[in-house]
Short mmCIF file of C-alpha atoms (C1' of nucleotides) in Angstrom, two decimals:
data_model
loop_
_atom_site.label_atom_id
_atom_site.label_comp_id
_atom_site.label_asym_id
_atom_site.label_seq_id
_atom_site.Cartn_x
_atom_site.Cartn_y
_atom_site.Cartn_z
CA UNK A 1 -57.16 -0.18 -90.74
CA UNK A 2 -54.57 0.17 -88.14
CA UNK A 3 -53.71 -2.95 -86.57
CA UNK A 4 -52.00 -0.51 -83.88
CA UNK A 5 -49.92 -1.95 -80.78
CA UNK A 6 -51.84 -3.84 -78.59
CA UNK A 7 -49.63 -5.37 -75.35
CA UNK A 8 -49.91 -9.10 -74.41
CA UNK A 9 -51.38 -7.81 -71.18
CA UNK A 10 -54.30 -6.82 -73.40
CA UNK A 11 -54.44 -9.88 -75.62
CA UNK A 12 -54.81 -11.89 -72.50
CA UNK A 13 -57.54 -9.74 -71.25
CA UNK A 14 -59.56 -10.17 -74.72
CA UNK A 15 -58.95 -13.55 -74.42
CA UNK A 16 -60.75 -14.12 -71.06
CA UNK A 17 -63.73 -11.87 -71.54
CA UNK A 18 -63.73 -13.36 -74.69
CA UNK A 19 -64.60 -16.88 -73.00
CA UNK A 20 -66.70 -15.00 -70.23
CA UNK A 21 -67.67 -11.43 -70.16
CA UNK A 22 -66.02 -10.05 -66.50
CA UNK A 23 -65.30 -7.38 -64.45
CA UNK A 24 -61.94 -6.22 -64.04
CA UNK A 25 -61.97 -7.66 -60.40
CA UNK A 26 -63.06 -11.12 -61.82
CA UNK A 27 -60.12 -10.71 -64.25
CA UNK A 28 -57.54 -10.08 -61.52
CA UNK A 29 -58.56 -12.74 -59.54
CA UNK A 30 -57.86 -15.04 -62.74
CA UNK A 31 -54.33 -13.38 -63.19
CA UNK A 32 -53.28 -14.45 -58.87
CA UNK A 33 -55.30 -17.49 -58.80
CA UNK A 34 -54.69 -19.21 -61.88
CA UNK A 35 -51.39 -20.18 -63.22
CA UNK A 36 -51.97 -18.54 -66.41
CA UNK A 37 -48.77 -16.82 -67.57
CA UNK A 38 -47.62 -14.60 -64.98
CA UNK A 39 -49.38 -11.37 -65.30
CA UNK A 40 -49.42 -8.72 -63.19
CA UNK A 41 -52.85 -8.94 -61.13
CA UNK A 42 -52.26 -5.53 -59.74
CA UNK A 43 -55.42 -2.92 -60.16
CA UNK A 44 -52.81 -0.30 -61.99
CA UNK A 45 -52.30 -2.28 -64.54
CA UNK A 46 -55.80 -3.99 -65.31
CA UNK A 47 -57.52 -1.16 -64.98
CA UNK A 48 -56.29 1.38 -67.50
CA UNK A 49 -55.28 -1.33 -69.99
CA UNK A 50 -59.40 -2.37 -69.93
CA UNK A 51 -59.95 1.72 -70.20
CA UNK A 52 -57.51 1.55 -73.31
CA UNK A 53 -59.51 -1.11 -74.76
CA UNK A 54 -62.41 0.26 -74.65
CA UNK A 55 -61.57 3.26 -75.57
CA UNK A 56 -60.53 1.39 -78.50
CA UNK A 57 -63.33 0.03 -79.10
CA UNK A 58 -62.43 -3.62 -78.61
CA UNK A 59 -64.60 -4.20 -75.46
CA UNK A 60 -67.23 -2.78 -74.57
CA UNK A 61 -69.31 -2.29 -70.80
CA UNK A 62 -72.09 -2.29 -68.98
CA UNK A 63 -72.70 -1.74 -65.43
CA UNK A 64 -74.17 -4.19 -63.43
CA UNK A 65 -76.13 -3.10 -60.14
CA UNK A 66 -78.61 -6.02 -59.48
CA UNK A 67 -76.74 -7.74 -57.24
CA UNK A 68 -76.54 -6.47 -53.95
CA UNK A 69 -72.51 -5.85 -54.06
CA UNK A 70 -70.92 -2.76 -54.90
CA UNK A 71 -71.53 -1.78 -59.00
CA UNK A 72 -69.37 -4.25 -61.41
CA UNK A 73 -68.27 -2.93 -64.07
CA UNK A 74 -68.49 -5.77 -66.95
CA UNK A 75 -66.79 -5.78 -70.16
CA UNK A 76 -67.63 -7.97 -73.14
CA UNK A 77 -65.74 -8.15 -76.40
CA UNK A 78 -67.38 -5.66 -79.31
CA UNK A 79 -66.80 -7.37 -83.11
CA UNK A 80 -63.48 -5.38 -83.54
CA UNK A 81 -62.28 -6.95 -80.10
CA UNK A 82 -63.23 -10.63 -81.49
CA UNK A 83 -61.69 -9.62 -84.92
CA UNK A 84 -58.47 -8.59 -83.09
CA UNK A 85 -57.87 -11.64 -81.22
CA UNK A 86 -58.54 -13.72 -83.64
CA UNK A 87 -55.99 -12.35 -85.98
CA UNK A 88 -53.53 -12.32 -83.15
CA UNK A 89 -54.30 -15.97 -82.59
CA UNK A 90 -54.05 -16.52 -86.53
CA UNK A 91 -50.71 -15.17 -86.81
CA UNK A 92 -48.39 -17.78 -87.91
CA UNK A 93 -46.03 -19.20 -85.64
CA UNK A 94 -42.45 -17.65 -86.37
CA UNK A 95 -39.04 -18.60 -85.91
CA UNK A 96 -38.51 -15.22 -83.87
CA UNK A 97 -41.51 -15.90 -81.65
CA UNK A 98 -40.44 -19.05 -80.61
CA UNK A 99 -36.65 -17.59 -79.89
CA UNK A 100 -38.63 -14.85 -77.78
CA UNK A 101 -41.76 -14.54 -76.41
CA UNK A 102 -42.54 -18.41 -76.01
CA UNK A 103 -45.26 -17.15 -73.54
CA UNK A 104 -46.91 -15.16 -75.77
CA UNK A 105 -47.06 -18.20 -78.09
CA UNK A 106 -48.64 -20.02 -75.04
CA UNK A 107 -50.70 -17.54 -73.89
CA UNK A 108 -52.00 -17.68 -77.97
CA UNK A 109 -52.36 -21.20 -77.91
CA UNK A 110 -54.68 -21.46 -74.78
CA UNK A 111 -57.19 -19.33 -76.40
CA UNK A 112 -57.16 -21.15 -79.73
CA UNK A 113 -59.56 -23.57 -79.74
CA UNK A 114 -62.07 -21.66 -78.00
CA UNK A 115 -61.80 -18.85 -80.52
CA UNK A 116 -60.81 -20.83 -83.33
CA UNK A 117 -61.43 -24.41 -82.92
CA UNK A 118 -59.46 -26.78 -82.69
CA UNK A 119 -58.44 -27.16 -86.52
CA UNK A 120 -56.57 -24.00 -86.37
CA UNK A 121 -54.88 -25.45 -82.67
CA UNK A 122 -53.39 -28.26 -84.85
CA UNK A 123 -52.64 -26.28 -87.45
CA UNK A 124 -50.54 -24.27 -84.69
CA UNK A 125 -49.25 -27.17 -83.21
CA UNK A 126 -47.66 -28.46 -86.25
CA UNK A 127 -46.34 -25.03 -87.38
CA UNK A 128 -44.27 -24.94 -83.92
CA UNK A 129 -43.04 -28.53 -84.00
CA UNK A 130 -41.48 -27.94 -87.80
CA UNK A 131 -40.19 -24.98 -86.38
CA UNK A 132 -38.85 -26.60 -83.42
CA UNK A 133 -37.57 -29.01 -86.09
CA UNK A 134 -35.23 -26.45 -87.39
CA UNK A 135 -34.02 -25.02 -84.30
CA UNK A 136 -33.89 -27.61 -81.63
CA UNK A 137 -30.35 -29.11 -83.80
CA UNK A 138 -28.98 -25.70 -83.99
CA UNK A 139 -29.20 -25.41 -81.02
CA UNK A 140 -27.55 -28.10 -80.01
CA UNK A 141 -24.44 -27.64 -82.75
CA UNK A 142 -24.09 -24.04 -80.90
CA UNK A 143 -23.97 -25.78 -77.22
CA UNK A 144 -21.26 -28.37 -79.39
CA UNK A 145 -19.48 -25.69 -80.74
CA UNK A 146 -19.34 -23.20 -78.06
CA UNK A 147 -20.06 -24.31 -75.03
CA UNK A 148 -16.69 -25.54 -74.48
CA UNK A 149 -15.04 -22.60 -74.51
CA UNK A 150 -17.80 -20.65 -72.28
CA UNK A 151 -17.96 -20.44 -68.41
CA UNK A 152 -19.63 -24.01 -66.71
CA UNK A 153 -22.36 -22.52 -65.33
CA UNK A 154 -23.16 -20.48 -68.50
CA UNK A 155 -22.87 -23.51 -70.95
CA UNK A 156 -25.61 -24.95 -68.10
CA UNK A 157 -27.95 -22.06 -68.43
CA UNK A 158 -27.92 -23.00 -72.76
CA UNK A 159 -28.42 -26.77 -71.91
CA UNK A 160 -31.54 -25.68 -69.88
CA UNK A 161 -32.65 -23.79 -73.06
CA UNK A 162 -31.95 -26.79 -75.57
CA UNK A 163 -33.58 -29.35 -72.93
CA UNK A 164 -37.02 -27.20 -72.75
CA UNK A 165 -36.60 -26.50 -76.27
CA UNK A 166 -36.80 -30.46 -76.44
CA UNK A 167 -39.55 -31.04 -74.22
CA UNK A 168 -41.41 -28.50 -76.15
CA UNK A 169 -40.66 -30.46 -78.94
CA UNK A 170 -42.38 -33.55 -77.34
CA UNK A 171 -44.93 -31.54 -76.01
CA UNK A 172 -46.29 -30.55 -79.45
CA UNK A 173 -46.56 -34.09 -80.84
CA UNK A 174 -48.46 -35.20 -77.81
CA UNK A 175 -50.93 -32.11 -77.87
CA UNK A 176 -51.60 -33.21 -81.68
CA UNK A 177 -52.74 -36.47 -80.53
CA UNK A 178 -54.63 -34.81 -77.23
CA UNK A 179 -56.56 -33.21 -79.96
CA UNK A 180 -56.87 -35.80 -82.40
CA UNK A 181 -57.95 -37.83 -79.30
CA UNK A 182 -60.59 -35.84 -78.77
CA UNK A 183 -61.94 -35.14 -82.07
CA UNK A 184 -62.55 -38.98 -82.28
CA UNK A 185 -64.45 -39.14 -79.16
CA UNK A 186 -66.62 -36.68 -80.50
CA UNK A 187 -67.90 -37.95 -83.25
CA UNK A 188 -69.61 -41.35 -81.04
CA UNK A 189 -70.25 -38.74 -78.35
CA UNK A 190 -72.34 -41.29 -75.95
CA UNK A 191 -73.96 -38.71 -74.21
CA UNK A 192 -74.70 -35.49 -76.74
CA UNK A 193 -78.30 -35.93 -78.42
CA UNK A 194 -79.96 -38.69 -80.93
CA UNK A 195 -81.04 -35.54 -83.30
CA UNK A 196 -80.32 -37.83 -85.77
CA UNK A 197 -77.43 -36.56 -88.19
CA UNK A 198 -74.97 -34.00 -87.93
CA UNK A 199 -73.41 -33.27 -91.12
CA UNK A 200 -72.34 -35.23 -94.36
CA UNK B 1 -27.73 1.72 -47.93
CA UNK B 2 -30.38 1.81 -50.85
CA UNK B 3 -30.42 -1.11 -52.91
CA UNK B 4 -32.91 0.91 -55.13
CA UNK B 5 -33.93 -0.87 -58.51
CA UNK B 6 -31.87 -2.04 -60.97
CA UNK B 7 -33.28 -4.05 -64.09
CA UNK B 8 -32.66 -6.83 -65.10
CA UNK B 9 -31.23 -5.78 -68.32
CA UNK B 10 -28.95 -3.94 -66.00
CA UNK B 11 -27.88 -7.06 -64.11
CA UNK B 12 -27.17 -8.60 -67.36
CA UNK B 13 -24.98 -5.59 -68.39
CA UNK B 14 -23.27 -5.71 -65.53
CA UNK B 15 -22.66 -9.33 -65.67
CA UNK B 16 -21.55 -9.17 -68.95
CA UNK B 17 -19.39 -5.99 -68.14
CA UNK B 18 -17.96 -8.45 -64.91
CA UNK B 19 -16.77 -11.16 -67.69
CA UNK B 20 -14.90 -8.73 -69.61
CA UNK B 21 -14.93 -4.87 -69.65
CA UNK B 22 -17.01 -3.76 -72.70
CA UNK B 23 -18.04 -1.40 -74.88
CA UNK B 24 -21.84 -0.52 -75.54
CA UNK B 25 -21.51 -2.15 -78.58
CA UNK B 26 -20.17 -5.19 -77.41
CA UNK B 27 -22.79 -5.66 -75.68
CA UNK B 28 -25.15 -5.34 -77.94
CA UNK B 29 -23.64 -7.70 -79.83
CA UNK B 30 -23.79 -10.32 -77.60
CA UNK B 31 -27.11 -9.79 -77.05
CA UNK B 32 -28.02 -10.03 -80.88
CA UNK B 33 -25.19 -13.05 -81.32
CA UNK B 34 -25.88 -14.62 -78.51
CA UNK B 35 -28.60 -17.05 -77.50
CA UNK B 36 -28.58 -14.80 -74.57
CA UNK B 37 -31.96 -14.95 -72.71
CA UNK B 38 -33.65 -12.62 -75.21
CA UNK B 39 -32.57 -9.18 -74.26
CA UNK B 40 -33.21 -5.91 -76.50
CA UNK B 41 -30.42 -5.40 -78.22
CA UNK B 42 -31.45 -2.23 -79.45
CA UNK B 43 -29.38 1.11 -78.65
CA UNK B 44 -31.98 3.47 -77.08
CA UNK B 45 -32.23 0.35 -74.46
CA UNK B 46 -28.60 -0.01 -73.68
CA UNK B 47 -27.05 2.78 -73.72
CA UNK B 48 -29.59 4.79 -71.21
CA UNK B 49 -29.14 1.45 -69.04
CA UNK B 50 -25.31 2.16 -68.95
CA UNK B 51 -25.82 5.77 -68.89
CA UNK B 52 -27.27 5.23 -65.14
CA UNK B 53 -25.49 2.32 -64.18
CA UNK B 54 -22.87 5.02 -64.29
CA UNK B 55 -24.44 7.90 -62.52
CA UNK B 56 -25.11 5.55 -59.65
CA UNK B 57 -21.37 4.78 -59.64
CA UNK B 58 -21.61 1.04 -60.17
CA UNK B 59 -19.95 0.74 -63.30
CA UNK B 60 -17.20 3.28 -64.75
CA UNK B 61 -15.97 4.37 -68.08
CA UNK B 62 -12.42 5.12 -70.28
CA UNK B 63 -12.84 6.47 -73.67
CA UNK B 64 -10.17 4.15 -75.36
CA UNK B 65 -8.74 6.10 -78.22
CA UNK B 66 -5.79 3.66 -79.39
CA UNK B 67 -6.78 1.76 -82.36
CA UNK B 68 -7.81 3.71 -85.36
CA UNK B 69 -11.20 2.93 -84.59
CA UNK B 70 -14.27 5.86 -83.60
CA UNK B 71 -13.58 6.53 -79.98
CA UNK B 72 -15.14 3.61 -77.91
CA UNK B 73 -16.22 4.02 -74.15
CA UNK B 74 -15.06 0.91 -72.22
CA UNK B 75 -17.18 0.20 -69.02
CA UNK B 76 -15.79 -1.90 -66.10
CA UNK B 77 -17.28 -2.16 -63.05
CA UNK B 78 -16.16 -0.28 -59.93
CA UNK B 79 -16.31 -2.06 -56.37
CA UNK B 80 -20.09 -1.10 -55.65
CA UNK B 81 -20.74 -2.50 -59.32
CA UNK B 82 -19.44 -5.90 -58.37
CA UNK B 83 -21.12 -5.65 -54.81
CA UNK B 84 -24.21 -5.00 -56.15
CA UNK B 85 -23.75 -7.69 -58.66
CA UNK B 86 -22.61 -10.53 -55.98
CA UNK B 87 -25.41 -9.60 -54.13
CA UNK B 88 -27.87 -9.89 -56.49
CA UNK B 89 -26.18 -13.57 -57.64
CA UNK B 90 -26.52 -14.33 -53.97
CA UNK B 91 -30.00 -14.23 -53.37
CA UNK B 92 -31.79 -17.04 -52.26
CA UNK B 93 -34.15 -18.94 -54.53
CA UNK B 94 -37.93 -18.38 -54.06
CA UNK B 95 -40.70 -19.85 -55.10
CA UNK B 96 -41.78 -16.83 -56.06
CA UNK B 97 -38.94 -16.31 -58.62
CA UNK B 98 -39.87 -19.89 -59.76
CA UNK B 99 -43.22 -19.05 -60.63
CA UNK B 100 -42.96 -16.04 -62.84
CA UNK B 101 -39.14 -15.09 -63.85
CA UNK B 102 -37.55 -18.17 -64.40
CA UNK B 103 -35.57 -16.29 -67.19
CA UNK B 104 -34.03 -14.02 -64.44
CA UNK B 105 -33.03 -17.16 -62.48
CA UNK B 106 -31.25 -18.76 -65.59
CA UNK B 107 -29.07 -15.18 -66.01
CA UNK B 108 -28.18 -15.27 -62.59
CA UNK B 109 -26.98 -18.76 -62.52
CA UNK B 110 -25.06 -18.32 -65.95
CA UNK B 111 -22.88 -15.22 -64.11
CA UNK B 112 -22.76 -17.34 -60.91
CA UNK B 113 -19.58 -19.61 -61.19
CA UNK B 114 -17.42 -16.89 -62.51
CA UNK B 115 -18.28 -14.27 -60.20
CA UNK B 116 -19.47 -16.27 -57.07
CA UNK B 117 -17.63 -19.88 -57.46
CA UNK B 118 -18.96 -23.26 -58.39
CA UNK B 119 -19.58 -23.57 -54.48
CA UNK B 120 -22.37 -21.11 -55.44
CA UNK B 121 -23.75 -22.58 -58.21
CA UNK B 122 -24.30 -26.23 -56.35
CA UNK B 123 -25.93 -24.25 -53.35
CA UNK B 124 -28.49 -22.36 -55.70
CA UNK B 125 -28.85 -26.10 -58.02
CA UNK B 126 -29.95 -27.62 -54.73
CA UNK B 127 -31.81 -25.06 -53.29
CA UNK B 128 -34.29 -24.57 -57.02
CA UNK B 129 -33.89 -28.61 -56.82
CA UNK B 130 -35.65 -28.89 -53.40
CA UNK B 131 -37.95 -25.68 -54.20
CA UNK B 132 -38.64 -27.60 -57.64
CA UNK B 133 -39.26 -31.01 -55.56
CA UNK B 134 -42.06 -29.13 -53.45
CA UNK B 135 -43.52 -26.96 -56.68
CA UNK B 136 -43.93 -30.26 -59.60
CA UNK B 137 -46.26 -31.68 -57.37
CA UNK B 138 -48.91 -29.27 -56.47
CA UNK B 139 -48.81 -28.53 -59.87
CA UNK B 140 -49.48 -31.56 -61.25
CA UNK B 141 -52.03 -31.88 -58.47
CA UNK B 142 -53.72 -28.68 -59.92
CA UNK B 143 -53.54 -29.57 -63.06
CA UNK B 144 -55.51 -32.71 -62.71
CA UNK B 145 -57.90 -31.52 -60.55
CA UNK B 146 -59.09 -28.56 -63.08
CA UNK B 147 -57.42 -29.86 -65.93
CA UNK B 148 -60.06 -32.02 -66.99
CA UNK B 149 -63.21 -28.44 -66.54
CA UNK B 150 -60.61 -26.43 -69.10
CA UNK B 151 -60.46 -25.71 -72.68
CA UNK B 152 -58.58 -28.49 -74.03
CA UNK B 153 -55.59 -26.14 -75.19
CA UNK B 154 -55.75 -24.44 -72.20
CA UNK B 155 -55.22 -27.59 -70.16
CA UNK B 156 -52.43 -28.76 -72.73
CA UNK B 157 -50.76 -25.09 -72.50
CA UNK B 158 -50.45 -25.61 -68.55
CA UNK B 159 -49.58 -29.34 -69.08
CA UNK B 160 -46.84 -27.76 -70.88
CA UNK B 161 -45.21 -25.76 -67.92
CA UNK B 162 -45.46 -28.44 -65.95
CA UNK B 163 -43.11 -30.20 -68.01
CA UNK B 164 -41.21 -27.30 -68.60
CA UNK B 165 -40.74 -27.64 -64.80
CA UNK B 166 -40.27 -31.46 -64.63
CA UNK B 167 -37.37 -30.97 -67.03
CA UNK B 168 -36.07 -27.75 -65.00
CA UNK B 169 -35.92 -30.89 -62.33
CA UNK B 170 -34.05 -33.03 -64.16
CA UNK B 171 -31.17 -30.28 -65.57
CA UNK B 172 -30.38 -29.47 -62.02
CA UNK B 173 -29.43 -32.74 -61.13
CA UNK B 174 -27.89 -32.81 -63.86
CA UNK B 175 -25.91 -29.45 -63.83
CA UNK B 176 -24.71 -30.64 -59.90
CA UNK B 177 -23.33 -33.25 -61.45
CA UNK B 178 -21.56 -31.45 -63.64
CA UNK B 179 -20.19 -29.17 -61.13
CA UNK B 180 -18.72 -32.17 -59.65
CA UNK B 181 -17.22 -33.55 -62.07
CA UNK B 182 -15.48 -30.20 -63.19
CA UNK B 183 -14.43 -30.26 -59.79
CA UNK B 184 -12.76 -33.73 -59.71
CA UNK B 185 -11.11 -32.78 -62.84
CA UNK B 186 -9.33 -30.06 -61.60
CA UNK B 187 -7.85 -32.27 -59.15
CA UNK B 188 -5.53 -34.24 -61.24
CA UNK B 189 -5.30 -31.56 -64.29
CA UNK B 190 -3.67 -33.18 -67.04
CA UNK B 191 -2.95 -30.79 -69.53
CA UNK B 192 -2.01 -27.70 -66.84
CA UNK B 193 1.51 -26.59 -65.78
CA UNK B 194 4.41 -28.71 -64.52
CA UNK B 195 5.04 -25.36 -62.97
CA UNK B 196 5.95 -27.90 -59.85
CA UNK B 197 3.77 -27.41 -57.13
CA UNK B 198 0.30 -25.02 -57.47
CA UNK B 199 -0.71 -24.47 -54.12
CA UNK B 200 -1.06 -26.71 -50.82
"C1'" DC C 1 -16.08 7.92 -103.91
"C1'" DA C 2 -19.96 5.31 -102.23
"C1'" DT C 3 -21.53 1.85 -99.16
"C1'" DT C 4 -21.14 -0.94 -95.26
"C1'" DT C 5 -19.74 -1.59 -90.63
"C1'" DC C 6 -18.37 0.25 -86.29
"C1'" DA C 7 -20.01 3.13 -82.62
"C1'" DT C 8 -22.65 6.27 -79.69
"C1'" DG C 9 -26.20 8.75 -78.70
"C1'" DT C 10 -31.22 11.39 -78.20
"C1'" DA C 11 -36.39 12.18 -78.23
"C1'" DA C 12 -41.24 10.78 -78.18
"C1'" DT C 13 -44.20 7.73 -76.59
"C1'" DC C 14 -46.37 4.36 -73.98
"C1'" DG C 15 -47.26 0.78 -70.72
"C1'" DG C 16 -46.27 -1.37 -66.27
"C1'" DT C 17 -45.03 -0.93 -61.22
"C1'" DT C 18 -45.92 0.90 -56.92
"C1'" DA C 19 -48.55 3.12 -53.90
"C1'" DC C 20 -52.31 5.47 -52.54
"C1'" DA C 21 -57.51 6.63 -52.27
"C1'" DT C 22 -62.20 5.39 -51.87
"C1'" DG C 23 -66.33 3.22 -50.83
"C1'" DA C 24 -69.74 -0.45 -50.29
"C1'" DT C 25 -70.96 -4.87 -48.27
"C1'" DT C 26 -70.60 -8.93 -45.50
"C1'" DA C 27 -68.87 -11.56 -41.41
"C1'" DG C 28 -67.47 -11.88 -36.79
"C1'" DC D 1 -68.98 -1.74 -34.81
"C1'" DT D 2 -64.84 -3.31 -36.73
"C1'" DA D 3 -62.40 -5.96 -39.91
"C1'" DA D 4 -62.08 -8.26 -44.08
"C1'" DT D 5 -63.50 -8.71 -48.73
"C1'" DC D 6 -65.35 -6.90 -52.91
"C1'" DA D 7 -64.51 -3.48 -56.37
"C1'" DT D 8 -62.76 0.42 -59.00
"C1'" DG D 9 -59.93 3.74 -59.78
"C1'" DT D 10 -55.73 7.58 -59.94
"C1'" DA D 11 -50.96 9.56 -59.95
"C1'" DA D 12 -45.88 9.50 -60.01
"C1'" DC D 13 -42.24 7.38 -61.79
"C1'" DC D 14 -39.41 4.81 -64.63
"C1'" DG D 15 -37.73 2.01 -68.21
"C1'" DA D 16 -38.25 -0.13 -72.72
"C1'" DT D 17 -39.47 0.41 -77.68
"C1'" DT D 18 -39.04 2.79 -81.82
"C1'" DA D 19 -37.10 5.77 -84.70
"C1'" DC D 20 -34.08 9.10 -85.83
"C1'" DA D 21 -29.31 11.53 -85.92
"C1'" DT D 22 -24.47 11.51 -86.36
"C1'" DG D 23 -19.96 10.45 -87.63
"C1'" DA D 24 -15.70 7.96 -88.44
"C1'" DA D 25 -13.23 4.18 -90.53
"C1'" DA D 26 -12.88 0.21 -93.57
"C1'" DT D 27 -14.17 -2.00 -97.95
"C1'" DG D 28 -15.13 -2.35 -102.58
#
DNA sequence: CATTTCATGTAATCGGTTACATGATTAG
DNA sequence: CTAATCATGTAACCGATTACATGAAATG
């Protein structure tokens, strides 16, 4: 079972189909319109990656001629394509990761609790804050240590890091009570149905 | 006059290289050591990179054979090197470059004082302040206008950026400030010479 | 004398950028 | 009928990643 390179640019493309099955147009579109993570919307890029995927096995196609437009071609995720997301959302939440790659980590985190609920978004949420635990005082020690011996402007640039590093920090305990939030209002749903119980 | 394509890892080499002339493995180094904006420090990256910084005459090499060392090739950069550097540092701040690359906009303001002057640095503070002052907004604007129709995550992953932003605000007021004060200090240096007179 | 560290390179591969090509459909 | 929008692709180029190769000097 190779669990063979597979670029962000394609993890964010299983992601959407993986909430709605779309064309590669519809998927552009997302990447200009949206503000989701700076991806290139351009057709040379989209395009083969979705050909690479499929060839792969991960989506899958269909063309769609009813409507009067030119033919769409739509992809949908295949059971290997939801397996691979879903392990690349699983993945644990690293030290590295959050050094590099924050975006990725983002990018992960927006499809979570559509693909894996939002236990496993908490789960994630707490992993980064203990991580951010760790780092966020290094961090600062290096700026203490170091910064006064580097150029103004360069010791600025770190403080920029440490202070999103920070907010970050913030940010995660206030998206565990988002979704805490939201798991209460959930279970006295006033509108959902009187089919008497759910569970337990 | 081609100002053809240069990478960014290339920019940071030859900011780096601007600092203090430096070895290949130097610079690796600080790229591994450093919290420097998460560059490759790998070999087969750098040392192409310098290979054709070199062929297209911005930076040049010595072979230093002195210590007892292996030979090490020293780079430094010639005067189209640190054109092509100031000019990059001087570009204007766009939205654009807001949006997607903020990580390029952090290198080029951690070169900036050294090779451009803290008059720089305030003028591109202000100028991502103001751009910064027009951007918050709208985003906040988006995100509570299609916040509330997105995956939860998804909404807390963009609520994220926007704070990422919102403290992006903050540092540069910050950071002007500190420019400033460096400024005054220089002033009425206390611990410099009592070489007499400096200039003026 | 073996291992680690210093130090520079090369080759295969692969994905992204840019630019171009094409063609159908709808709106003015 | 012309322009804009919808929609999908292809080809050239280039740079980054990964992995391998080499070799000298310091360290134990």
């Amino acid at each position: 079972m190779k669990t063979a390179n597979i670029s962000v640019l394609a993890y964010a493309l299983l992601g959407l189909i993986h909430q709605k099955p779309s064309s590669g147009y519809d998927l552009r579109k997302t990447f200009t319109e949206t503000a989701l993570g700076s991806f290139s919307d351009s057709p040379g890029a989209i395009y083969p990656a979705l050909g690479r995927l499929e060839k792969r096995g991960l989506i899958a196609s269909t063309v769609e001629d009813s409507a009067g437009l030119r033919r769409r071609r739509i992809y949908q995720l295949t059971d290997a394509g939801d397996q691979a997301l879903k392990q690349w959302l699983s993945q644990p939440v690293t030290r590295n990761e959050i050094v590099r790659g924050l975006d990725e980590l983002m990018l992960r985190f927006a499809f979570m609790d559509r693909a894996l609920g939002p236990d496993a978004a908490i789960v994630f949420l707490r992993d980064m804050g203990s991580e951010l635990d760790g780092y966020v005082p290094e961090l600062k020690q290096y700026l203490r240590d170091l910064g006064p011996s580097m150029p103004l402007s360069a010791m600025l640039a770190l403080d920029s890091g440490v202070r999103n590093y920070q907010t970050l920090q913030h940010w995660a305990v206030y998206a565990i009570q988002a979704f805490e939030k939201s798991a209460a209002n959930k279970n006295n749903s006033p509108i959902k149905p009187a089919r008497s119980g759910g569970h337990s």
